[in-house]
Amino acid sequence: MNTLVEVTDFYTAEFEAVAGRLPGRELDWLQALRRQGLKAFGRLGFPTTRQEEWKYTSVRPIGRERFALAVETCVGLVEDDLGAARMPELDAHRFVFVNGRYAPQLSRPGKLPTGATAKPLAQALREEPDRVRALLGRRVRADENGFTALNLAYFTDGLFLEVEPGVRLERPVHMLHVSIGQSEPAAHHLRHLVCAGEGSEVALIEHYVSLGEGTYLDNVATELALQPQAAVRHYKLLQEGAGGFHVAAIDAHQLDDTHYRSHNVCLGGALVRNDIRADLDAEGARCELFGLYVTDGRQHVDNHTRVDHRKPHGTSHEFYKGVLAGRSRGVFNGVVYVHPGAQKTDAQQANHNLLLSRDAEIDTKPQLEIYADDVKCSHGATVGQLDENQMFYLRSRGIPEPTAAGMLTYGFAHDLVEHMGLEPVRHLIEEILVRKLPHAAELQGVE
Amino acid sequence: MLTIKDLRVAVDGKEILKGIDLQVNPGEVHAIMGPNGSGKSTLAYVLAGRPGYEVLGGEVIYEGENLLEMEPEERAWKGIFLAFQYPVEVPGVNNMYFLKAAVNAKRKYLGLPELDAMDFLKLARDKIKLVHMSEDLLKRNVNEGFSGGEKKRNEIFQMAVLEPKLGILDETDSGLDIDALKTVAEGVNSLRNEERSFIVVTHYQRLLDYIVPDYVHVLAHGRIVKSGDRSLALELEEQGYAWVEEAASA
């Protein structure tokens, strides 16, 4: 039995049980917000495929489970347990969260430059609630869908990052989210707030990994505010486990001459849905959205992106690629909306997909809506198999067919890795790709 | 080394090769000439094992084995190399890594230890001099963004590294200026020896000024209509292909 009432009753009862343990319980305004989220969930429930935005992605596997808030356990993880996810080569301010809560024993925040603040959101709620209040829920609203509603009601922690005007972070901020399977399905509701002051620069890595086998839901909302001339590079790396569901809303609000660059890499998870939005709300704003999804088995990965060009002279460049094997399924839906008056907009979008098996499937939908006349907009989507000429060329040199297929697939995907400025991140992804692609053992030695 | 008997091949249901006979012995260089559409490239591709070619009849025996039953990679391991008329660009695949994989696949087949990165680099540096190319080529993706001349030189470089027994050059001269042509020909000549054979497919006799063949065969409408020595190529240059076409249709 799975009616909306039952689902709502469960999450309402659960909320009453845990509300007293959620951070910021002493803040009336936050309590009101959380109640709003809960109420919105009662109205919306989880999305269904009858809704246009969720047409190709059924979240019934999530709706069927009853995700209790992960209990606070001192799991006794040590640094070595994090393995390659630590990216030892990476010199970063590292914030580790385990099952949705900050884990100080695993974190290495280091010293941030004057004018930059990075801390767990729960801590920010204690130390500077007014700053949190100014940012929270401005971009990702409770009433978007059941997930954003639940997130607002339940969020336990996340990252609070504020960079004052003119401050440039030399080292990236690495948030590492570790999910450890528990006996019962558990939810981790995370909320990240980023405010990049005028002319500031920051690189942020949002990284999700899993240890163990259990069923869990990572439900994330990330809100970014870019003041004029700010530059934010935002990496999102998904290495969720086979029992991991991941739903995320990311919203970047961009003022004059800002630059937002997103690298969204999905390499693991049973069911993944990303909603990534860039709102170019002032002149000369620029965004770049790069995405790569590599799926197999019965994985389902859905990337919805939306770029709003509201003012003149904005640039958006979007480039997504997918490699789908097994019976996996991908969805790409990219909206570019050029509002009236957003003249001289330059918007490009491309989505290319490689299907490695007959049972893999991709639904790709570019969606351009243009209400200004002096603009340059292009889009393209392709779905294909490995190129026969390339296959023959490699085989004619003595490279066995499976290795040739692996090399070509790697080459197809690597295109997107090349765009990444942070070398340790690139290396981690390259290693994972080599492991994931067919006959990867023979691919060792890839540069 | 290679014996082709009454080979008939169709592409998309259309018969292109209509009964080819050819004998290539170790150390020989055979030139296959002919007008466009005569089936020259089809012959080259069939020998290398390109999918999509339907063998209607005849046989190809390479070193005592049925060549037509082998996968393309197996032919490469046994010493066949095709220098492509249009070398394929492979974005995202590094030239050095690609060639190292090819060399080691062959060594594995031959029961030899695989080369490590250092040994391979030494070999590659040595061979790349043959075609007067910069070592930077090794770091680039396979043929990606290469000029026409660079692509052809890269083919000869690969051939030098893989050291085949039978090299098949498919219109390697097309699109090359005279300097590049000379470089490519020098590269090929340096690989000539008593064991290694070549089949040189070309439209123009110009290439044969630099790679001097032992035999010349003229292909027209899917058949070899005339065979001879080098002087046949010169004759073709003087008289054009018209008389060959007539002979074939007669």
XYZ file of C-alpha atoms in Angstrom:
697
model
C 0.000 0.000 0.000
C 1.422 3.260 -1.039
C -1.139 5.998 -1.128
C -0.192 9.633 -0.824
C -1.877 9.736 2.569
C 0.219 6.869 3.867
C 3.423 8.319 2.554
C 2.558 11.723 3.979
C 1.575 10.228 7.301
C 4.870 8.436 7.550
C 6.999 11.484 6.832
C 4.844 13.677 9.079
C 5.041 11.292 12.005
C 8.739 10.860 11.412
C 9.183 14.623 11.393
C 7.429 15.018 14.737
C 9.694 12.359 16.147
C 12.944 13.954 14.990
C 12.122 17.687 14.899
C 13.613 18.191 18.341
C 16.954 16.873 17.140
C 17.234 18.886 13.946
C 19.672 21.795 13.923
C 18.322 25.284 14.505
C 15.351 24.021 16.541
C 15.542 27.146 18.708
C 15.059 29.429 15.688
C 11.399 30.259 15.160
C 11.834 31.344 11.560
C 13.520 28.059 10.734
C 10.829 26.052 12.478
C 8.292 27.879 10.354
C 10.255 27.082 7.208
C 10.536 23.438 8.110
C 6.800 23.280 8.732
C 6.226 24.887 5.356
C 8.351 22.172 3.772
C 6.416 19.441 5.511
C 3.129 20.996 4.471
C 4.288 21.275 0.876
C 5.240 17.616 0.922
C 1.792 16.704 2.196
C 0.340 18.521 -0.774
C 2.800 17.312 -3.421
C 3.968 13.871 -2.396
C 6.691 12.368 -4.530
C 6.536 13.291 -8.211
C 4.917 10.909 -10.672
C 5.546 10.242 -14.347
C 2.299 12.026 -15.105
C 4.181 15.254 -14.446
C 5.995 16.532 -17.526
C 9.213 17.173 -15.599
C 9.292 13.585 -14.367
C 7.907 11.889 -17.440
C 10.903 9.616 -18.017
C 11.915 9.081 -14.421
C 9.785 7.058 -12.119
C 10.654 7.589 -8.463
C 8.390 4.776 -7.325
C 11.389 2.841 -5.993
C 11.897 5.803 -3.636
C 8.210 6.172 -2.819
C 7.976 2.491 -1.931
C 10.598 2.745 0.784
C 10.154 4.476 4.106
C 13.291 6.498 4.552
C 13.791 7.346 8.184
C 16.235 10.081 9.035
C 19.630 8.439 9.443
C 20.402 7.989 13.123
C 23.392 9.704 14.579
C 25.915 6.960 15.020
C 29.491 7.246 15.963
C 30.594 4.873 13.280
C 34.278 5.103 14.069
C 35.423 5.683 10.536
C 39.065 6.501 10.090
C 40.682 8.440 7.321
C 41.874 5.335 5.480
C 38.292 4.139 5.112
C 37.716 6.993 2.694
C 40.133 5.428 0.223
C 40.588 7.084 -3.145
C 37.686 9.450 -2.453
C 40.055 11.486 -0.280
C 42.009 12.332 -3.412
C 45.330 12.408 -1.576
C 46.863 14.583 -4.291
C 44.216 17.204 -3.713
C 45.216 20.132 -1.545
C 41.805 21.259 -0.357
C 39.741 22.429 2.588
C 38.071 19.116 3.307
C 34.697 18.787 4.972
C 33.482 15.241 5.471
C 29.881 14.393 6.192
C 28.783 10.907 7.177
C 25.140 9.970 6.682
C 24.177 13.611 6.415
C 26.123 14.953 9.398
C 29.441 16.650 9.735
C 32.272 14.329 10.808
C 35.004 16.493 12.354
C 37.372 13.575 12.964
C 37.607 12.973 9.204
C 37.627 16.593 8.109
C 40.592 18.843 7.409
C 39.120 22.303 6.991
C 42.524 23.955 7.194
C 42.904 27.682 7.395
C 40.768 29.730 5.097
C 41.926 33.135 3.901
C 40.602 36.181 5.728
C 37.174 37.009 4.433
C 36.214 33.450 3.660
C 33.982 31.310 5.834
C 33.361 27.626 5.341
C 31.643 25.573 8.000
C 28.958 22.975 8.471
C 25.490 24.467 8.113
C 24.434 23.239 11.550
C 27.302 25.210 13.043
C 26.440 28.275 10.957
C 22.890 28.109 12.292
C 24.291 28.431 15.814
C 26.909 31.076 15.050
C 25.376 33.278 12.378
C 21.696 32.422 11.970
C 20.910 35.724 10.293
C 23.349 35.058 7.458
C 21.860 31.622 6.970
C 18.397 33.082 7.011
C 19.351 35.525 4.269
C 20.381 32.693 1.963
C 18.317 29.661 2.886
C 15.440 28.757 0.605
C 15.923 31.753 -1.680
C 16.741 29.668 -4.736
C 15.496 26.168 -4.079
C 11.954 26.474 -2.834
C 9.953 23.975 -0.839
C 7.076 23.864 -3.282
C 9.080 22.715 -6.341
C 8.472 19.055 -5.700
C 8.267 16.491 -2.931
C 12.030 16.230 -2.649
C 12.756 19.920 -2.196
C 9.860 20.019 0.251
C 11.263 17.167 2.321
C 14.705 18.688 2.148
C 13.582 21.939 3.673
C 11.678 20.134 6.404
C 14.400 17.669 7.296
C 17.826 18.971 6.362
C 20.382 17.995 8.978
C 23.504 19.665 7.740
C 25.473 20.733 4.707
C 28.066 23.302 3.847
C 27.865 26.996 4.520
C 30.367 28.850 2.362
C 30.643 32.597 2.215
C 33.402 34.484 0.453
C 33.685 38.228 0.905
C 34.245 40.604 -2.009
C 37.599 40.313 -3.726
C 38.690 37.202 -1.849
C 40.138 34.410 -3.880
C 40.347 30.903 -2.460
C 43.591 29.333 -3.580
C 42.552 25.858 -2.548
C 39.258 24.250 -3.462
C 36.654 23.329 -0.878
C 36.078 19.596 -0.955
C 32.929 18.324 0.657
C 32.886 14.612 0.856
C 29.594 12.944 1.648
C 29.865 9.386 2.808
C 26.818 7.178 2.996
C 27.052 4.074 5.077
C 24.315 1.580 4.519
C 22.240 0.734 7.568
C 19.784 -2.077 8.201
C 16.817 0.187 7.508
C 16.534 2.559 4.532
C 17.867 5.925 5.617
C 17.605 9.416 4.226
C 20.297 12.073 4.243
C 18.870 15.515 3.600
C 21.640 17.979 2.887
C 21.537 21.659 2.192
C 24.463 23.662 0.885
C 24.609 27.445 0.801
C 27.228 29.316 -1.165
C 27.563 33.062 -1.385
C 30.393 34.352 -3.562
C 30.954 38.072 -2.968
C 31.796 40.596 -5.645
C 34.895 39.629 -7.632
C 35.568 36.556 -5.466
C 36.733 33.210 -6.757
C 36.099 29.759 -5.394
C 36.194 26.139 -6.481
C 33.850 23.718 -4.793
C 33.732 19.944 -5.015
C 30.519 18.245 -4.004
C 31.400 14.591 -3.770
C 29.157 11.659 -2.841
C 30.464 8.203 -2.107
C 29.107 5.134 -0.438
C 30.584 2.526 1.872
C 28.579 -0.639 2.232
C 25.498 -2.018 0.646
C 22.418 -0.509 2.241
C 19.528 1.385 0.721
C 19.637 5.124 1.254
C 18.481 8.386 -0.202
C 20.702 11.431 -0.599
C 18.345 14.345 -1.029
C 20.289 17.510 -1.666
C 19.630 21.169 -2.298
C 22.479 23.508 -3.233
C 21.895 27.233 -3.443
C 24.533 29.505 -4.901
C 24.522 33.277 -5.076
C 27.143 34.935 -7.290
C 27.659 38.637 -6.746
C 28.997 40.699 -9.678
C 32.248 39.397 -11.228
C 32.337 36.363 -8.968
C 33.638 33.111 -10.415
C 32.542 29.738 -9.065
C 33.723 26.406 -10.314
C 31.431 23.706 -9.057
C 32.325 20.046 -9.378
C 29.764 17.439 -8.539
C 30.979 13.856 -8.430
C 28.559 11.042 -7.855
C 29.871 7.672 -6.787
C 26.752 6.510 -5.014
C 26.433 2.826 -4.241
C 24.207 0.253 -5.876
C 21.552 0.874 -3.209
C 21.894 4.646 -3.399
C 19.194 7.010 -4.580
C 20.303 10.539 -5.246
C 18.055 13.497 -5.925
C 19.466 16.998 -6.078
C 18.466 20.517 -6.942
C 21.243 22.986 -7.708
C 20.480 26.616 -8.375
C 23.012 29.305 -9.212
C 21.868 32.899 -9.207
C 24.218 35.029 -11.301
C 24.665 38.779 -11.293
C 26.699 40.967 -13.685
C 29.720 39.409 -15.371
C 29.729 36.370 -13.139
C 31.092 33.069 -14.280
C 29.605 29.801 -13.100
C 31.087 26.575 -14.302
C 29.553 23.258 -13.382
C 31.056 19.820 -13.892
C 28.439 17.218 -13.149
C 29.815 13.688 -13.251
C 27.517 10.744 -12.498
C 29.333 7.444 -12.117
C 27.222 5.562 -9.607
C 23.817 5.245 -8.006
C 20.699 3.184 -8.628
C 18.550 6.177 -9.440
C 19.883 9.681 -9.885
C 18.052 12.868 -10.628
C 19.798 16.222 -10.896
C 18.063 19.511 -11.484
C 20.708 22.068 -12.318
C 19.750 25.657 -12.947
C 21.711 28.751 -13.830
C 19.811 31.982 -13.594
C 21.672 34.672 -15.581
C 19.940 37.568 -13.922
C 22.187 40.465 -14.980
C 24.237 41.578 -17.960
C 27.319 39.743 -19.128
C 26.792 36.649 -17.001
C 28.350 33.465 -18.252
C 27.734 29.847 -17.372
C 29.249 26.603 -18.537
C 27.516 23.351 -17.771
C 29.506 20.204 -18.405
C 28.066 16.808 -17.667
C 29.102 13.198 -17.986
C 27.088 10.121 -17.056
C 28.382 6.580 -17.372
C 25.831 3.935 -16.504
C 25.381 0.200 -16.609
C 23.257 -2.539 -15.060
C 19.857 -1.128 -14.258
C 21.017 2.345 -13.316
C 18.845 5.307 -14.135
C 20.371 8.774 -14.422
C 18.311 11.839 -15.191
C 19.881 15.273 -15.693
C 17.536 18.187 -16.040
C 19.183 21.527 -16.672
C 17.753 24.956 -17.103
C 19.487 28.159 -18.123
C 17.554 31.405 -17.862
C 18.918 34.296 -19.889
C 17.149 37.278 -18.407
C 19.437 40.159 -19.385
C 21.558 41.074 -22.432
C 25.036 39.789 -23.265
C 24.759 36.502 -21.431
C 26.633 33.402 -22.510
C 25.792 29.813 -21.790
C 27.682 26.826 -23.008
C 26.330 23.413 -22.176
C 27.928 20.134 -23.063
C 26.674 16.771 -21.766
C 27.775 13.317 -22.751
C 26.516 9.894 -21.770
C 27.817 6.358 -22.053
C 25.098 3.795 -21.390
C 25.571 0.052 -21.103
C 23.556 -2.911 -19.841
C 19.904 -2.138 -19.288
C 20.603 1.321 -17.956
C 18.656 4.367 -18.844
C 19.589 8.000 -19.200
C 17.534 11.145 -19.454
C 18.771 14.522 -20.560
C 16.457 17.493 -20.624
C 18.036 20.865 -21.256
C 15.969 24.027 -21.206
C 17.463 27.271 -22.455
C 15.072 30.103 -21.890
C 15.892 33.477 -23.438
C 13.621 36.060 -21.862
C 12.334 39.129 -23.696
C 15.053 41.778 -23.784
C 17.954 39.350 -23.293
C 19.564 40.518 -26.525
C 23.021 39.384 -27.655
C 22.558 36.132 -25.797
C 24.940 33.427 -26.924
C 23.625 30.008 -25.963
C 24.989 26.684 -27.088
C 23.888 23.268 -26.009
C 24.920 19.779 -27.014
C 24.152 16.313 -25.711
C 25.888 13.283 -27.183
C 25.220 9.714 -26.191
C 26.944 6.439 -26.791
C 24.841 3.325 -26.382
C 26.944 0.250 -25.697
C 24.137 -2.277 -25.568
C 20.854 -2.881 -27.270
C 18.938 -2.661 -24.024
C 20.361 0.665 -22.927
C 18.156 3.660 -23.463
C 18.443 7.432 -23.563
C 15.752 10.060 -23.743
C 17.255 13.347 -24.754
C 15.332 16.532 -25.109
C 16.858 19.912 -25.876
C 14.357 22.644 -25.283
C 15.009 26.169 -26.501
C 12.551 28.909 -25.830
C 13.607 32.222 -27.281
C 11.762 35.480 -26.768
C 14.423 37.928 -27.984
C 15.387 38.492 -31.607
C 19.078 39.361 -31.582
C 20.524 36.171 -30.176
C 22.779 33.319 -31.167
C 21.449 29.966 -30.035
C 22.281 26.445 -31.090
C 21.594 22.986 -29.839
C 22.174 19.447 -30.921
C 21.653 15.941 -29.628
C 23.023 12.676 -30.933
C 22.616 9.050 -29.992
C 24.941 6.502 -31.521
C 26.988 3.374 -31.245
C 30.716 2.957 -31.581
C 31.989 4.193 -34.924
C 32.656 1.288 -37.310
C 35.499 3.034 -39.113
C 37.280 3.755 -35.864
C 36.723 0.195 -34.675
C 38.185 -1.229 -37.858
C 41.111 1.146 -37.775
C 42.086 0.060 -34.265
C 41.546 -3.622 -34.988
C 43.571 -3.412 -38.197
C 46.499 -2.405 -35.978
C 46.077 -5.547 -33.907
C 44.069 -4.101 -31.035
C 41.512 -6.753 -30.006
C 37.887 -5.815 -30.475
C 36.965 -5.465 -26.765
C 40.004 -3.300 -26.070
C 39.267 -1.201 -29.123
C 35.705 -0.695 -27.876
C 37.050 0.276 -24.458
C 39.518 2.754 -25.935
C 36.912 4.418 -28.098
C 34.466 4.641 -25.222
C 37.117 6.100 -22.976
C 38.022 8.589 -25.687
C 34.379 9.581 -26.072
C 33.983 10.236 -22.360
C 37.401 11.723 -21.786
C 36.514 14.736 -23.838
C 34.575 16.007 -20.830
C 37.261 15.220 -18.324
C 39.723 17.340 -20.280
C 37.712 20.453 -19.488
C 38.391 20.097 -15.782
C 40.925 22.402 -14.247
C 41.570 20.398 -11.075
C 44.012 17.668 -11.936
C 43.417 15.390 -8.922
C 39.709 15.347 -9.702
C 40.478 14.534 -13.301
C 42.715 11.667 -12.225
C 40.095 10.223 -9.905
C 37.513 10.248 -12.674
C 39.943 8.744 -15.162
C 40.654 5.917 -12.752
C 36.973 5.257 -12.217
C 36.316 5.348 -15.952
C 39.042 2.826 -16.608
C 37.528 0.540 -13.992
C 33.987 0.980 -15.242
C 34.487 0.569 -18.951
C 34.445 -2.843 -20.549
C 37.768 -4.685 -20.526
C 39.259 -1.929 -18.521
C 42.184 -4.009 -17.324
C 43.768 -3.648 -20.730
C 43.358 0.092 -20.555
C 45.812 0.542 -17.722
C 48.421 3.069 -18.620
C 46.029 5.631 -19.982
C 47.563 9.024 -19.537
C 53.517 -15.633 -48.951
C 50.188 -14.513 -50.361
C 48.137 -16.323 -52.950
C 44.862 -14.876 -54.204
C 42.795 -17.217 -56.351
C 39.734 -16.165 -58.321
C 38.637 -13.799 -55.570
C 35.168 -12.379 -56.038
C 33.819 -9.784 -53.620
C 30.601 -7.808 -53.387
C 29.786 -4.643 -51.464
C 26.139 -3.891 -50.755
C 25.155 -6.688 -53.135
C 27.206 -5.269 -56.011
C 30.070 -7.354 -57.321
C 33.235 -5.258 -57.243
C 36.010 -7.831 -57.562
C 35.196 -10.323 -60.317
C 37.960 -12.895 -60.082
C 41.368 -11.700 -58.906
C 44.471 -13.877 -59.128
C 47.695 -12.681 -57.557
C 50.830 -14.298 -56.183
C 53.108 -12.303 -53.873
C 56.400 -13.864 -52.769
C 58.632 -12.716 -49.890
C 60.507 -9.509 -50.586
C 58.441 -8.548 -53.630
C 56.773 -5.232 -54.273
C 53.609 -5.402 -56.344
C 51.922 -2.277 -57.620
C 48.190 -2.399 -58.300
C 47.147 0.368 -60.650
C 43.853 1.202 -62.191
C 41.222 3.843 -62.808
C 38.813 5.035 -60.131
C 36.188 2.472 -59.268
C 38.196 -0.452 -60.583
C 38.225 -2.186 -57.182
C 41.733 -1.281 -55.956
C 40.702 -0.114 -52.504
C 38.229 -2.971 -52.149
C 41.087 -5.411 -52.641
C 43.145 -3.616 -49.975
C 40.254 -3.608 -47.477
C 39.356 -7.241 -48.075
C 42.924 -8.280 -47.351
C 42.890 -6.295 -44.100
C 39.513 -7.728 -43.075
C 37.230 -4.728 -43.094
C 33.652 -5.791 -42.207
C 30.948 -5.290 -44.814
C 32.643 -7.087 -47.701
C 30.965 -10.216 -48.954
C 33.246 -12.850 -50.420
C 31.329 -14.515 -53.243
C 34.050 -16.945 -54.228
C 37.725 -17.734 -54.474
C 40.308 -17.819 -51.712
C 43.207 -15.971 -50.151
C 46.005 -18.041 -48.647
C 48.471 -16.173 -46.449
C 51.450 -18.150 -45.207
C 49.548 -21.376 -45.682
C 46.395 -20.229 -43.881
C 42.976 -19.082 -45.010
C 43.238 -15.318 -44.530
C 39.566 -14.624 -45.105
C 38.585 -16.520 -41.954
C 40.670 -14.335 -39.667
C 39.530 -11.327 -37.655
C 41.267 -8.052 -38.573
C 43.328 -8.048 -35.366
C 44.502 -11.605 -36.019
C 45.695 -10.608 -39.496
C 47.622 -7.750 -37.925
C 49.283 -10.109 -35.426
C 50.307 -12.377 -38.296
C 52.003 -9.525 -40.074
C 49.510 -7.760 -42.323
C 49.400 -3.980 -42.232
C 47.122 -1.671 -44.188
C 48.151 1.953 -44.612
C 44.778 3.639 -45.054
C 43.907 5.964 -47.878
C 41.913 7.989 -45.353
C 43.462 7.421 -41.913
C 40.737 7.581 -39.276
C 40.676 10.253 -36.565
C 40.156 8.814 -33.101
C 39.363 11.679 -30.711
C 40.279 11.139 -27.092
C 42.726 8.308 -27.802
C 46.359 9.208 -27.410
C 48.634 8.181 -30.301
C 51.357 6.807 -28.066
C 48.969 4.743 -26.006
C 47.168 3.486 -29.083
C 50.347 2.301 -30.727
C 51.716 0.788 -27.540
C 48.508 -1.217 -27.181
C 48.891 -2.389 -30.785
C 52.535 -3.390 -30.345
C 51.850 -5.246 -27.123
C 48.800 -7.051 -28.491
C 51.012 -8.395 -31.242
C 53.842 -9.277 -28.861
C 51.409 -11.081 -26.611
C 50.196 -13.095 -29.577
C 53.770 -13.954 -30.507
C 54.556 -14.982 -26.942
C 56.982 -12.111 -26.408
C 57.114 -10.031 -23.230
C 55.167 -6.785 -23.462
C 57.095 -3.533 -23.773
C 56.889 -1.147 -20.858
C 56.413 2.570 -21.372
C 60.140 3.297 -21.452
C 61.007 0.579 -23.969
C 58.137 1.581 -26.154
C 59.098 5.235 -26.089
C 62.604 4.307 -27.171
C 61.255 2.274 -30.063
C 58.833 5.013 -31.106
C 61.488 7.735 -30.987
C 63.734 5.644 -33.134
C 61.088 4.957 -35.769
C 59.560 8.400 -35.908
C 62.782 9.756 -37.387
C 62.103 7.663 -40.481
C 59.186 9.875 -41.432
C 60.727 13.147 -40.262
C 58.024 13.861 -37.734
C 58.254 15.579 -34.387
C 57.880 13.521 -31.234
C 54.969 15.773 -30.325
C 52.914 13.590 -32.607
C 53.060 10.877 -29.962
C 51.275 13.044 -27.450
C 48.412 13.977 -29.723
C 45.208 12.053 -30.247
C 45.256 9.565 -33.108
C 45.129 11.567 -36.358
C 42.978 14.227 -34.711
C 43.618 17.591 -36.330
C 46.484 16.154 -38.403
C 47.060 17.581 -41.872
C 46.692 15.211 -44.825
C 50.456 14.775 -45.028
C 50.797 14.167 -41.286
C 48.153 11.469 -41.426
C 49.959 9.613 -44.199
C 53.279 9.917 -42.438
C 51.652 8.638 -39.265
C 50.544 5.546 -41.189
C 54.086 4.838 -42.325
C 55.353 5.486 -38.816
C 52.880 2.933 -37.452
C 53.993 0.484 -40.096
C 57.622 0.979 -39.120
C 56.796 0.323 -35.469
C 54.637 -2.746 -36.145
C 57.099 -4.275 -38.646
C 54.660 -6.240 -40.789
C 55.499 -9.039 -43.201
C 53.104 -7.690 -45.776
C 52.468 -3.974 -46.054
C 49.490 -2.824 -48.106
C 49.576 0.840 -49.082
C 46.204 2.131 -50.226
C 46.717 5.280 -52.305
C 49.270 6.522 -49.843
C 50.307 9.117 -52.431
C 46.889 10.771 -52.698
C 46.836 14.312 -51.398
C 50.607 14.481 -50.813
C 52.899 17.175 -52.107
C 56.194 16.071 -53.605
C 58.235 16.516 -50.418
C 55.805 14.523 -48.322
C 55.656 11.903 -51.056
C 59.420 11.525 -50.981
C 59.436 11.241 -47.186
C 56.763 8.581 -47.246
C 58.535 6.667 -50.027
C 61.848 6.813 -48.168
C 60.119 5.453 -45.107
C 58.728 2.546 -47.094
C 62.020 1.889 -48.882
C 63.864 1.713 -45.589
C 61.531 -1.114 -44.590
C 62.098 -3.105 -47.753
C 64.072 -6.296 -47.323
C 64.203 -9.861 -48.584
C 61.428 -11.058 -46.326
C 58.990 -8.182 -46.325
C 56.538 -7.732 -49.187
C 54.398 -4.806 -50.252
C 51.260 -4.280 -52.246
C 51.175 -0.680 -53.401
C 47.775 0.481 -54.601
C 47.924 3.690 -56.595
C 46.193 5.626 -59.295
C 49.310 7.462 -60.461
C 52.670 6.147 -61.494
C 54.383 9.069 -59.721
C 54.698 7.133 -56.453
C 56.398 4.291 -58.326
C 59.265 6.611 -59.245
C 60.136 6.504 -55.577
C 58.909 3.065 -54.536
C 60.124 0.973 -57.436
C 57.955 -2.134 -57.864
C 58.963 -5.574 -59.058
C 55.595 -6.122 -60.696
C 52.790 -3.916 -61.917
C 49.198 -5.098 -62.306
C 46.430 -3.167 -63.924
C 43.009 -3.540 -62.415
C 39.883 -2.612 -64.363
C 36.254 -3.482 -63.683
C 37.226 -5.885 -60.954
C 39.778 -7.918 -62.882
C 43.513 -7.783 -63.416
C 43.675 -7.074 -67.134
C 47.413 -6.764 -67.541
C 50.536 -7.577 -65.551
C 54.084 -6.657 -66.275
C 57.183 -5.077 -64.855
C 57.834 -1.458 -64.041
C 57.658 -0.382 -67.676
C 53.921 -1.114 -67.669
C 53.435 1.744 -65.227
C 55.288 4.132 -67.507
C 53.219 2.943 -70.422
C 50.045 3.655 -68.450
C 51.247 7.133 -67.702
C 51.747 7.848 -71.358
C 48.571 6.311 -72.666
C 46.153 6.773 -69.789
C 43.656 4.169 -68.671
C 41.351 4.359 -71.674
C 42.869 1.395 -73.481
C 42.715 -0.658 -70.326
C 39.023 0.071 -69.971
C 38.530 -1.014 -73.549
C 40.496 -4.195 -73.022
C 38.408 -5.007 -69.940
C 35.064 -4.460 -71.569
C 36.074 -6.299 -74.722
